[in-house]
């Protein structure tokens, strides 16, 4: 009975001072909403990184050769020989460039890649119509092309491009395949590209030697072993570690997740300080409230209210302010996360665990920062309290 009466009195106190109560809760609202927003966006960014690298393949190594001295690349035979390494599932050499693709009055600047049939398995690119590049296409330097879905839409609209001719920098190629849509990744759009045979690309792009290739391992566990073997082979050829770079998706994921977690923790810490500042604000306002209600406290104690009754009343009032601020902060935070989802290029995940933690933290703040003013009120002696105007 006494507890519910204390709750009622605390509620009436908050309602009777609406503006002051809101300003008191403002620090809690800002702190809770900031924590939820920061952690939710951080989680979403981490998830997006993991998904996109997962699409690229976490059992994939990308090798870039810068060379040393007059040797700036590997031969096709040297690259293909890496198929013999233990744990290797496939090797895909690539020659890259940019071209202007044209069909009738439609033209677009697009990425061009010279590839082998292994590209389909290693990079997990498949055709939805037609066929992929074959060994015989490279052997005879055939002018055939496999086109990305976005590029096909730009040049041919809704028409199936397979079987049609396309002009690349003025040279005519026949489209033999249309790639399945892969969407975008950290490296850009996967659907805005054109693939041609590797040997054809050597002549078309006027380049010789392989500077970029991908190595797919049998399992993710084979990555460290294969990476070490590749590094040893390239070190033996170039005698210089700066002559090549081996990109490991797993290491990049871990590095970016660690960096993002550190940033999120720092920002969440700053938001946590805002919660503490909000708690101090509650304590100060409660002390002011005690001073304003000194006579009321004296009357209650004079007619029989115990020290514990006064203590409970003011602690409940402090908890009410902090938890109400926490609930409002949760509402604002979830709203901000929803708004952020409308402007970010990746889907937003809600940090429900932080919702629970933030609410619990706001409750604890109400208890901790309510003790000092509540104790001050409970220790007032009735005779002195009644003398206060």
mmCIF file of C-alpha atoms in Angstrom:
data_model
loop_
_atom_site.group_PDB
_atom_site.id
_atom_site.type_symbol
_atom_site.label_atom_id
_atom_site.label_comp_id
_atom_site.label_asym_id
_atom_site.label_seq_id
_atom_site.Cartn_x
_atom_site.Cartn_y
_atom_site.Cartn_z
ATOM 1 C CA UNK A 1 0.000 0.000 0.000
ATOM 2 C CA UNK A 2 2.771 2.412 0.994
ATOM 3 C CA UNK A 3 4.712 1.481 -2.168
ATOM 4 C CA UNK A 4 1.780 2.271 -4.493
ATOM 5 C CA UNK A 5 1.145 5.510 -2.649
ATOM 6 C CA UNK A 6 4.810 6.456 -3.170
ATOM 7 C CA UNK A 7 4.503 5.663 -6.873
ATOM 8 C CA UNK A 8 1.359 7.814 -7.105
ATOM 9 C CA UNK A 9 3.062 10.746 -5.358
ATOM 10 C CA UNK A 10 6.126 10.433 -7.619
ATOM 11 C CA UNK A 11 3.916 10.444 -10.712
ATOM 12 C CA UNK A 12 2.014 13.519 -9.505
ATOM 13 C CA UNK A 13 5.322 15.277 -8.819
ATOM 14 C CA UNK A 14 6.558 14.600 -12.365
ATOM 15 C CA UNK A 15 3.259 15.646 -13.981
ATOM 16 C CA UNK A 16 3.062 18.869 -11.985
ATOM 17 C CA UNK A 17 6.488 19.942 -13.329
ATOM 18 C CA UNK A 18 6.302 18.796 -16.967
ATOM 19 C CA UNK A 19 8.966 21.084 -18.471
ATOM 20 C CA UNK A 20 11.452 20.509 -15.660
ATOM 21 C CA UNK A 21 10.841 16.755 -15.787
ATOM 22 C CA UNK A 22 11.425 16.662 -19.554
ATOM 23 C CA UNK A 23 14.643 18.667 -19.312
ATOM 24 C CA UNK A 24 15.768 16.371 -16.479
ATOM 25 C CA UNK A 25 15.191 13.304 -18.685
ATOM 26 C CA UNK A 26 16.803 14.855 -21.773
ATOM 27 C CA UNK A 27 20.300 13.577 -20.983
ATOM 28 C CA UNK A 28 18.966 10.026 -20.537
ATOM 29 C CA UNK A 29 16.953 10.272 -23.770
ATOM 30 C CA UNK A 30 19.975 11.463 -25.772
ATOM 31 C CA UNK A 31 22.285 8.851 -24.221
ATOM 32 C CA UNK A 32 19.970 5.866 -24.763
ATOM 33 C CA UNK A 33 18.978 6.852 -28.312
ATOM 34 C CA UNK A 34 22.629 7.476 -29.262
ATOM 35 C CA UNK A 35 23.761 4.079 -27.975
ATOM 36 C CA UNK A 36 21.000 2.266 -29.892
ATOM 37 C CA UNK A 37 21.670 4.217 -33.110
ATOM 38 C CA UNK A 38 25.456 3.807 -33.029
ATOM 39 C CA UNK A 39 25.443 0.086 -32.205
ATOM 40 C CA UNK A 40 22.664 -0.700 -34.727
ATOM 41 C CA UNK A 41 24.458 1.061 -37.594
ATOM 42 C CA UNK A 42 27.757 -0.574 -36.570
ATOM 43 C CA UNK A 43 26.157 -4.041 -36.519
ATOM 44 C CA UNK A 44 24.550 -3.421 -39.907
ATOM 45 C CA UNK A 45 27.837 -2.268 -41.435
ATOM 46 C CA UNK A 46 29.646 -5.345 -40.090
ATOM 47 C CA UNK A 47 26.912 -7.591 -41.466
ATOM 48 C CA UNK A 48 27.144 -5.927 -44.867
ATOM 49 C CA UNK A 49 30.920 -6.379 -44.986
ATOM 50 C CA UNK A 50 30.646 -10.063 -44.057
ATOM 51 C CA UNK A 51 27.880 -10.670 -46.632
ATOM 52 C CA UNK A 52 29.717 -8.936 -49.460
ATOM 53 C CA UNK A 53 33.009 -10.659 -48.782
ATOM 54 C CA UNK A 54 31.055 -13.881 -48.430
ATOM 55 C CA UNK A 55 29.638 -13.305 -51.925
ATOM 56 C CA UNK A 56 33.174 -12.726 -53.204
ATOM 57 C CA UNK A 57 34.300 -15.899 -51.456
ATOM 58 C CA UNK A 58 36.029 -16.241 -48.121
ATOM 59 C CA UNK A 59 38.073 -19.110 -49.572
ATOM 60 C CA UNK A 60 39.435 -16.832 -52.289
ATOM 61 C CA UNK A 61 42.862 -15.222 -52.576
ATOM 62 C CA UNK A 62 43.443 -12.332 -54.978
ATOM 63 C CA UNK A 63 47.010 -11.808 -56.165
ATOM 64 C CA UNK A 64 48.290 -8.562 -57.695
ATOM 65 C CA UNK A 65 51.759 -8.543 -59.224
ATOM 66 C CA UNK A 66 53.573 -5.207 -59.448
ATOM 67 C CA UNK A 67 56.863 -6.790 -60.432
ATOM 68 C CA UNK A 68 60.479 -5.788 -59.917
ATOM 69 C CA UNK A 69 62.788 -4.285 -62.503
ATOM 70 C CA UNK A 70 62.044 -5.474 -66.042
ATOM 71 C CA UNK A 71 59.902 -8.363 -64.762
ATOM 72 C CA UNK A 72 56.487 -6.910 -64.017
ATOM 73 C CA UNK A 73 54.201 -9.886 -64.563
ATOM 74 C CA UNK A 74 53.847 -13.664 -64.671
ATOM 75 C CA UNK A 75 53.316 -15.817 -67.737
ATOM 76 C CA UNK A 76 50.059 -17.668 -68.253
ATOM 77 C CA UNK A 77 51.867 -20.971 -67.703
ATOM 78 C CA UNK A 78 53.355 -19.775 -64.378
ATOM 79 C CA UNK A 79 49.935 -18.754 -63.101
ATOM 80 C CA UNK A 80 48.200 -21.967 -64.192
ATOM 81 C CA UNK A 81 50.939 -23.993 -62.460
ATOM 82 C CA UNK A 82 49.522 -22.854 -59.102
ATOM 83 C CA UNK A 83 46.684 -25.325 -59.719
ATOM 84 C CA UNK A 84 49.152 -27.990 -58.546
ATOM 85 C CA UNK A 85 49.488 -26.509 -55.049
ATOM 86 C CA UNK A 86 47.920 -28.544 -52.255
ATOM 87 C CA UNK A 87 44.546 -27.153 -51.210
ATOM 88 C CA UNK A 88 43.935 -25.222 -54.459
ATOM 89 C CA UNK A 89 40.554 -25.728 -56.134
ATOM 90 C CA UNK A 90 41.114 -23.444 -59.125
ATOM 91 C CA UNK A 91 43.155 -20.543 -60.523
ATOM 92 C CA UNK A 92 41.736 -17.760 -62.674
ATOM 93 C CA UNK A 93 44.091 -15.289 -64.409
ATOM 94 C CA UNK A 94 42.520 -11.985 -65.466
ATOM 95 C CA UNK A 95 43.360 -9.081 -67.761
ATOM 96 C CA UNK A 96 41.356 -5.926 -67.098
ATOM 97 C CA UNK A 97 40.595 -2.716 -68.932
ATOM 98 C CA UNK A 98 37.825 -0.289 -69.828
ATOM 99 C CA UNK A 99 36.031 -0.051 -73.151
ATOM 100 C CA UNK A 100 33.156 1.743 -74.799
ATOM 101 C CA UNK A 101 30.474 -0.787 -75.721
ATOM 102 C CA UNK A 102 27.979 0.135 -78.434
ATOM 103 C CA UNK A 103 24.808 -1.357 -79.879
ATOM 104 C CA UNK A 104 23.097 0.766 -82.503
ATOM 105 C CA UNK A 105 22.554 4.167 -80.839
ATOM 106 C CA UNK A 106 23.180 2.913 -77.321
ATOM 107 C CA UNK A 107 26.659 3.045 -75.841
ATOM 108 C CA UNK A 108 28.181 2.740 -72.367
ATOM 109 C CA UNK A 109 31.639 2.787 -70.791
ATOM 110 C CA UNK A 110 32.108 -0.558 -69.101
ATOM 111 C CA UNK A 111 34.729 -2.753 -67.423
ATOM 112 C CA UNK A 112 36.268 -5.419 -69.657
ATOM 113 C CA UNK A 113 37.914 -8.595 -68.362
ATOM 114 C CA UNK A 114 39.885 -11.182 -70.252
ATOM 115 C CA UNK A 115 39.204 -14.544 -68.584
ATOM 116 C CA UNK A 116 39.555 -18.309 -68.876
ATOM 117 C CA UNK A 117 36.828 -20.936 -68.313
ATOM 118 C CA UNK A 118 38.120 -21.286 -64.705
ATOM 119 C CA UNK A 119 36.699 -17.821 -63.947
ATOM 120 C CA UNK A 120 33.198 -19.295 -63.775
ATOM 121 C CA UNK A 121 34.156 -21.696 -60.954
ATOM 122 C CA UNK A 122 36.678 -19.522 -59.112
ATOM 123 C CA UNK A 123 34.648 -16.272 -59.086
ATOM 124 C CA UNK A 124 31.245 -18.032 -58.994
ATOM 125 C CA UNK A 125 29.905 -16.222 -62.061
ATOM 126 C CA UNK A 126 27.392 -18.192 -64.133
ATOM 127 C CA UNK A 127 25.347 -17.521 -67.241
ATOM 128 C CA UNK A 128 21.568 -17.293 -67.237
ATOM 129 C CA UNK A 129 21.441 -17.582 -71.017
ATOM 130 C CA UNK A 130 23.878 -18.872 -73.634
ATOM 131 C CA UNK A 131 27.295 -20.188 -72.604
ATOM 132 C CA UNK A 132 30.485 -19.157 -70.843
ATOM 133 C CA UNK A 133 33.970 -18.671 -72.327
ATOM 134 C CA UNK A 134 35.540 -21.943 -73.536
ATOM 135 C CA UNK A 135 39.210 -22.984 -73.942
ATOM 136 C CA UNK A 136 38.779 -23.106 -77.720
ATOM 137 C CA UNK A 137 37.766 -19.425 -77.675
ATOM 138 C CA UNK A 138 41.170 -18.473 -76.253
ATOM 139 C CA UNK A 139 42.994 -20.955 -78.434
ATOM 140 C CA UNK A 140 41.689 -19.293 -81.610
ATOM 141 C CA UNK A 141 41.413 -15.784 -80.129
ATOM 142 C CA UNK A 142 37.701 -15.717 -80.875
ATOM 143 C CA UNK A 143 35.942 -12.346 -80.700
ATOM 144 C CA UNK A 144 33.134 -13.507 -78.450
ATOM 145 C CA UNK A 145 31.780 -11.868 -75.299
ATOM 146 C CA UNK A 146 29.786 -12.745 -72.194
ATOM 147 C CA UNK A 147 27.883 -9.679 -71.011
ATOM 148 C CA UNK A 148 26.712 -8.556 -67.541
ATOM 149 C CA UNK A 149 22.979 -8.120 -66.893
ATOM 150 C CA UNK A 150 23.087 -4.339 -66.251
ATOM 151 C CA UNK A 151 25.195 -3.705 -69.350
ATOM 152 C CA UNK A 152 22.803 -5.874 -71.374
ATOM 153 C CA UNK A 153 19.820 -3.838 -70.165
ATOM 154 C CA UNK A 154 21.578 -0.567 -71.047
ATOM 155 C CA UNK A 155 22.467 -1.693 -74.564
ATOM 156 C CA UNK A 156 19.601 -4.032 -75.488
ATOM 157 C CA UNK A 157 16.747 -3.126 -73.145
ATOM 158 C CA UNK A 158 14.546 -6.154 -72.471
ATOM 159 C CA UNK A 159 15.795 -8.015 -75.556
ATOM 160 C CA UNK A 160 17.961 -11.112 -75.028
ATOM 161 C CA UNK A 161 21.445 -10.054 -76.224
ATOM 162 C CA UNK A 162 22.731 -13.603 -76.860
ATOM 163 C CA UNK A 163 23.502 -14.066 -80.559
ATOM 164 C CA UNK A 164 23.704 -10.316 -81.244
ATOM 165 C CA UNK A 165 26.833 -8.383 -82.197
ATOM 166 C CA UNK A 166 28.325 -5.665 -80.026
ATOM 167 C CA UNK A 167 31.079 -3.169 -80.814
ATOM 168 C CA UNK A 168 33.877 -2.725 -78.261
ATOM 169 C CA UNK A 169 36.067 0.299 -79.046
ATOM 170 C CA UNK A 170 34.950 -0.080 -82.640
ATOM 171 C CA UNK A 171 35.666 -3.834 -82.962
ATOM 172 C CA UNK A 172 32.799 -6.292 -83.452
ATOM 173 C CA UNK A 173 32.256 -9.115 -80.933
ATOM 174 C CA UNK A 174 29.476 -11.707 -80.861
ATOM 175 C CA UNK A 175 27.635 -12.120 -77.548
ATOM 176 C CA UNK A 176 27.481 -15.813 -76.596
ATOM 177 C CA UNK A 177 26.337 -15.531 -72.972
ATOM 178 C CA UNK A 178 24.395 -13.372 -70.524
ATOM 179 C CA UNK A 179 25.621 -13.433 -66.893
ATOM 180 C CA UNK A 180 23.323 -13.924 -63.928
ATOM 181 C CA UNK A 181 22.789 -10.803 -61.845
ATOM 182 C CA UNK A 182 25.242 -10.584 -58.926
ATOM 183 C CA UNK A 183 24.428 -7.112 -57.600
ATOM 184 C CA UNK A 184 27.029 -4.759 -56.166
ATOM 185 C CA UNK A 185 29.950 -5.413 -53.851
ATOM 186 C CA UNK A 186 32.669 -3.336 -52.173
ATOM 187 C CA UNK A 187 34.515 -3.453 -55.497
ATOM 188 C CA UNK A 188 31.592 -1.938 -57.435
ATOM 189 C CA UNK A 189 28.851 -3.381 -59.605
ATOM 190 C CA UNK A 190 29.260 -6.999 -60.687
ATOM 191 C CA UNK A 191 26.661 -6.602 -63.426
ATOM 192 C CA UNK A 192 28.361 -3.813 -65.386
ATOM 193 C CA UNK A 193 31.084 -5.792 -67.123
ATOM 194 C CA UNK A 194 31.936 -7.702 -70.269
ATOM 195 C CA UNK A 195 34.042 -10.882 -70.335
ATOM 196 C CA UNK A 196 36.108 -11.979 -73.355
ATOM 197 C CA UNK A 197 38.670 -14.811 -73.805
ATOM 198 C CA UNK A 198 42.046 -14.171 -72.144
ATOM 199 C CA UNK A 199 44.108 -14.563 -75.324
ATOM 200 C CA UNK A 200 41.721 -12.246 -77.193
ATOM 201 C CA UNK A 201 42.083 -9.674 -74.401
ATOM 202 C CA UNK A 202 45.898 -9.790 -74.681
ATOM 203 C CA UNK A 203 45.715 -8.605 -78.273
ATOM 204 C CA UNK A 204 42.678 -6.327 -77.803
ATOM 205 C CA UNK A 205 44.102 -4.529 -74.740
ATOM 206 C CA UNK A 206 47.655 -4.700 -76.160
ATOM 207 C CA UNK A 207 49.068 -6.158 -72.956
ATOM 208 C CA UNK A 208 51.267 -9.129 -72.259
ATOM 209 C CA UNK A 209 51.673 -11.178 -69.106
ATOM 210 C CA UNK A 210 49.405 -11.720 -66.104
ATOM 211 C CA UNK A 211 49.394 -9.221 -63.240
ATOM 212 C CA UNK A 212 46.143 -10.243 -61.558
ATOM 213 C CA UNK A 213 44.779 -13.680 -60.736
ATOM 214 C CA UNK A 214 42.497 -15.339 -58.177
ATOM 215 C CA UNK A 215 43.138 -18.597 -56.372
ATOM 216 C CA UNK A 216 40.218 -20.536 -54.896
ATOM 217 C CA UNK A 217 40.998 -22.982 -52.113
ATOM 218 C CA UNK A 218 39.140 -26.203 -51.371
ATOM 219 C CA UNK A 219 38.104 -24.961 -47.903
ATOM 220 C CA UNK A 220 38.538 -21.794 -45.833
ATOM 221 C CA UNK A 221 40.983 -23.704 -43.629
ATOM 222 C CA UNK A 222 43.341 -24.067 -46.611
ATOM 223 C CA UNK A 223 43.716 -20.284 -46.963
ATOM 224 C CA UNK A 224 46.775 -19.824 -44.649
ATOM 225 C CA UNK A 225 48.680 -22.765 -46.218
ATOM 226 C CA UNK A 226 47.979 -21.761 -49.821
ATOM 227 C CA UNK A 227 48.767 -18.121 -49.073
ATOM 228 C CA UNK A 228 52.134 -19.103 -47.598
ATOM 229 C CA UNK A 229 52.952 -21.284 -50.627
ATOM 230 C CA UNK A 230 52.028 -18.487 -53.041
ATOM 231 C CA UNK A 231 54.123 -15.981 -51.104
ATOM 232 C CA UNK A 232 57.110 -18.323 -51.121
ATOM 233 C CA UNK A 233 56.837 -18.878 -54.882
ATOM 234 C CA UNK A 234 56.462 -15.175 -55.683
ATOM 235 C CA UNK A 235 59.293 -14.287 -53.297
ATOM 236 C CA UNK A 236 61.543 -16.765 -55.072
ATOM 237 C CA UNK A 237 60.726 -15.224 -58.469
ATOM 238 C CA UNK A 238 60.865 -11.524 -57.621
ATOM 239 C CA UNK A 239 63.190 -11.510 -54.552
ATOM 240 C CA UNK A 240 61.138 -8.613 -53.207
ATOM 241 C CA UNK A 241 58.008 -8.776 -50.967
ATOM 242 C CA UNK A 242 56.814 -5.419 -52.340
ATOM 243 C CA UNK A 243 56.652 -6.876 -55.877
ATOM 244 C CA UNK A 244 53.343 -8.598 -55.149
ATOM 245 C CA UNK A 245 50.307 -8.401 -52.916
ATOM 246 C CA UNK A 246 48.098 -11.267 -51.762
ATOM 247 C CA UNK A 247 44.639 -10.160 -50.701
ATOM 248 C CA UNK A 248 42.960 -12.388 -48.115
ATOM 249 C CA UNK A 249 39.211 -11.733 -47.694
ATOM 250 C CA UNK A 250 39.181 -13.377 -44.254
ATOM 251 C CA UNK A 251 41.887 -11.062 -42.928
ATOM 252 C CA UNK A 252 40.131 -8.037 -44.401
ATOM 253 C CA UNK A 253 36.827 -9.022 -42.778
ATOM 254 C CA UNK A 254 38.493 -9.463 -39.379
ATOM 255 C CA UNK A 255 40.408 -6.197 -39.707
ATOM 256 C CA UNK A 256 37.357 -4.166 -40.740
ATOM 257 C CA UNK A 257 35.174 -5.774 -38.060
ATOM 258 C CA UNK A 258 37.808 -5.011 -35.423
ATOM 259 C CA UNK A 259 38.096 -1.394 -36.581
ATOM 260 C CA UNK A 260 34.335 -0.951 -36.703
ATOM 261 C CA UNK A 261 33.895 -2.574 -33.279
ATOM 262 C CA UNK A 262 36.485 -0.183 -31.839
ATOM 263 C CA UNK A 263 34.734 2.826 -33.390
ATOM 264 C CA UNK A 264 31.324 1.619 -32.197
ATOM 265 C CA UNK A 265 32.677 1.035 -28.689
ATOM 266 C CA UNK A 266 34.194 4.533 -28.629
ATOM 267 C CA UNK A 267 30.982 6.167 -29.813
ATOM 268 C CA UNK A 268 28.901 4.042 -27.448
ATOM 269 C CA UNK A 269 31.243 5.106 -24.632
ATOM 270 C CA UNK A 270 30.636 8.757 -25.481
ATOM 271 C CA UNK A 271 26.890 8.078 -25.484
ATOM 272 C CA UNK A 272 27.323 6.281 -22.135
ATOM 273 C CA UNK A 273 28.909 9.440 -20.708
ATOM 274 C CA UNK A 274 25.766 11.267 -21.800
ATOM 275 C CA UNK A 275 23.760 8.785 -19.720
ATOM 276 C CA UNK A 276 25.916 9.500 -16.685
ATOM 277 C CA UNK A 277 25.551 13.252 -17.243
ATOM 278 C CA UNK A 278 21.802 12.672 -17.440
ATOM 279 C CA UNK A 279 21.981 10.828 -14.125
ATOM 280 C CA UNK A 280 23.812 13.760 -12.544
ATOM 281 C CA UNK A 281 21.097 16.040 -13.921
ATOM 282 C CA UNK A 282 18.445 13.878 -12.263
ATOM 283 C CA UNK A 283 20.333 14.004 -8.966
ATOM 284 C CA UNK A 284 20.615 17.801 -9.073
ATOM 285 C CA UNK A 285 16.928 18.268 -9.887
ATOM 286 C CA UNK A 286 15.971 15.824 -7.133
ATOM 287 C CA UNK A 287 18.066 17.791 -4.631
ATOM 288 C CA UNK A 288 16.262 20.964 -5.743
ATOM 289 C CA UNK A 289 12.967 19.109 -5.354
ATOM 290 C CA UNK A 290 13.911 18.056 -1.808
ATOM 291 C CA UNK A 291 14.734 21.665 -0.914
ATOM 292 C CA UNK A 292 11.433 22.866 -2.385
ATOM 293 C CA UNK A 293 9.426 20.229 -0.500
ATOM 294 C CA UNK A 294 11.182 20.447 2.840
ATOM 295 C CA UNK A 295 8.013 21.619 4.637
ATOM 296 C CA UNK A 296 5.974 18.798 3.016
ATOM 297 C CA UNK A 297 8.550 16.276 4.232
ATOM 298 C CA UNK A 298 8.406 17.777 7.732
ATOM 299 C CA UNK A 299 4.600 17.463 7.834
ATOM 300 C CA UNK A 300 4.704 13.836 6.670
ATOM 301 C CA UNK A 301 7.301 12.912 9.290
ATOM 302 C CA UNK A 302 5.388 14.809 11.975
ATOM 303 C CA UNK A 303 2.239 12.726 11.365
ATOM 304 C CA UNK A 304 4.125 9.429 11.460
ATOM 305 C CA UNK A 305 5.946 8.856 8.151
ATOM 306 C CA UNK A 306 9.048 6.773 8.714
ATOM 307 C CA UNK A 307 12.504 7.518 7.326
ATOM 308 C CA UNK A 308 12.138 4.536 4.970
ATOM 309 C CA UNK A 309 8.844 5.936 3.576
ATOM 310 C CA UNK A 310 10.509 9.235 2.584
ATOM 311 C CA UNK A 311 13.551 7.387 1.207
ATOM 312 C CA UNK A 312 11.394 5.102 -0.957
ATOM 313 C CA UNK A 313 9.280 8.010 -2.239
ATOM 314 C CA UNK A 314 12.245 9.989 -3.592
ATOM 315 C CA UNK A 315 14.095 6.941 -4.935
ATOM 316 C CA UNK A 316 10.925 5.915 -6.803
ATOM 317 C CA UNK A 317 10.603 9.420 -8.200
ATOM 318 C CA UNK A 318 14.232 9.302 -9.399
ATOM 319 C CA UNK A 319 13.740 5.835 -10.918
ATOM 320 C CA UNK A 320 10.510 6.991 -12.570
ATOM 321 C CA UNK A 321 12.301 9.913 -14.224
ATOM 322 C CA UNK A 322 15.257 7.816 -15.434
ATOM 323 C CA UNK A 323 13.212 4.841 -16.702
ATOM 324 C CA UNK A 324 10.698 7.109 -18.448
ATOM 325 C CA UNK A 325 13.668 8.870 -20.043
ATOM 326 C CA UNK A 326 15.041 5.445 -20.999
ATOM 327 C CA UNK A 327 11.750 4.415 -22.636
ATOM 328 C CA UNK A 328 11.549 7.693 -24.554
ATOM 329 C CA UNK A 329 15.225 7.267 -25.548
ATOM 330 C CA UNK A 330 14.473 3.752 -26.838
ATOM 331 C CA UNK A 331 11.605 5.109 -28.927
ATOM 332 C CA UNK A 332 13.745 7.930 -30.325
ATOM 333 C CA UNK A 333 16.687 5.563 -30.938
ATOM 334 C CA UNK A 334 14.591 3.009 -32.857
ATOM 335 C CA UNK A 335 13.067 5.869 -34.849
ATOM 336 C CA UNK A 336 16.513 7.187 -35.752
ATOM 337 C CA UNK A 337 17.633 3.686 -36.777
ATOM 338 C CA UNK A 338 14.568 3.415 -39.048
ATOM 339 C CA UNK A 339 15.351 6.805 -40.610
ATOM 340 C CA UNK A 340 19.025 5.802 -41.049
ATOM 341 C CA UNK A 341 17.849 2.679 -42.892
ATOM 342 C CA UNK A 342 16.190 4.904 -45.496
ATOM 343 C CA UNK A 343 19.481 6.630 -46.326
ATOM 344 C CA UNK A 344 22.024 3.794 -46.067
ATOM 345 C CA UNK A 345 22.809 1.528 -49.034
ATOM 346 C CA UNK A 346 22.620 -1.587 -46.839
ATOM 347 C CA UNK A 347 19.822 -3.120 -44.718
ATOM 348 C CA UNK A 348 19.724 -1.952 -41.085
ATOM 349 C CA UNK A 349 19.751 -4.379 -38.172
ATOM 350 C CA UNK A 350 18.168 -3.338 -34.877
ATOM 351 C CA UNK A 351 20.419 -3.821 -31.832
ATOM 352 C CA UNK A 352 17.727 -5.314 -29.589
ATOM 353 C CA UNK A 353 20.320 -6.371 -27.024
ATOM 354 C CA UNK A 354 21.307 -2.706 -26.587
ATOM 355 C CA UNK A 355 17.627 -1.791 -26.107
ATOM 356 C CA UNK A 356 17.497 -4.093 -23.080
ATOM 357 C CA UNK A 357 20.901 -3.008 -21.777
ATOM 358 C CA UNK A 358 20.107 0.707 -22.188
ATOM 359 C CA UNK A 359 16.801 0.383 -20.338
ATOM 360 C CA UNK A 360 18.459 -1.564 -17.522
ATOM 361 C CA UNK A 361 21.251 1.024 -17.349
ATOM 362 C CA UNK A 362 18.766 3.897 -17.125
ATOM 363 C CA UNK A 363 16.999 2.085 -14.248
ATOM 364 C CA UNK A 364 20.316 1.615 -12.424
ATOM 365 C CA UNK A 365 21.166 5.300 -12.955
ATOM 366 C CA UNK A 366 17.839 6.227 -11.354
ATOM 367 C CA UNK A 367 18.685 4.144 -8.287
ATOM 368 C CA UNK A 368 22.305 5.319 -7.963
ATOM 369 C CA UNK A 369 21.704 9.023 -8.550
ATOM 370 C CA UNK A 370 18.484 9.005 -6.542
ATOM 371 C CA UNK A 371 20.069 7.749 -3.337
ATOM 372 C CA UNK A 372 21.814 11.008 -2.366
ATOM 373 C CA UNK A 373 18.746 13.306 -2.629
ATOM 374 C CA UNK A 374 16.455 10.605 -1.173
ATOM 375 C CA UNK A 375 18.784 10.102 1.762
ATOM 376 C CA UNK A 376 18.951 13.889 2.299
ATOM 377 C CA UNK A 377 15.138 14.019 2.381
ATOM 378 C CA UNK A 378 14.843 11.034 4.721
ATOM 379 C CA UNK A 379 17.337 12.491 7.229
ATOM 380 C CA UNK A 380 15.508 15.810 7.609
ATOM 381 C CA UNK A 381 14.382 16.374 11.189
ATOM 382 C CA UNK A 382 10.672 17.336 11.380
ATOM 383 C CA UNK A 383 11.215 20.302 13.698
ATOM 384 C CA UNK A 384 13.683 21.961 11.314
ATOM 385 C CA UNK A 385 11.694 21.002 8.211
ATOM 386 C CA UNK A 386 8.512 22.605 9.567
ATOM 387 C CA UNK A 387 10.317 25.905 10.183
ATOM 388 C CA UNK A 388 11.079 26.168 6.423
ATOM 389 C CA UNK A 389 8.768 28.452 4.449
#
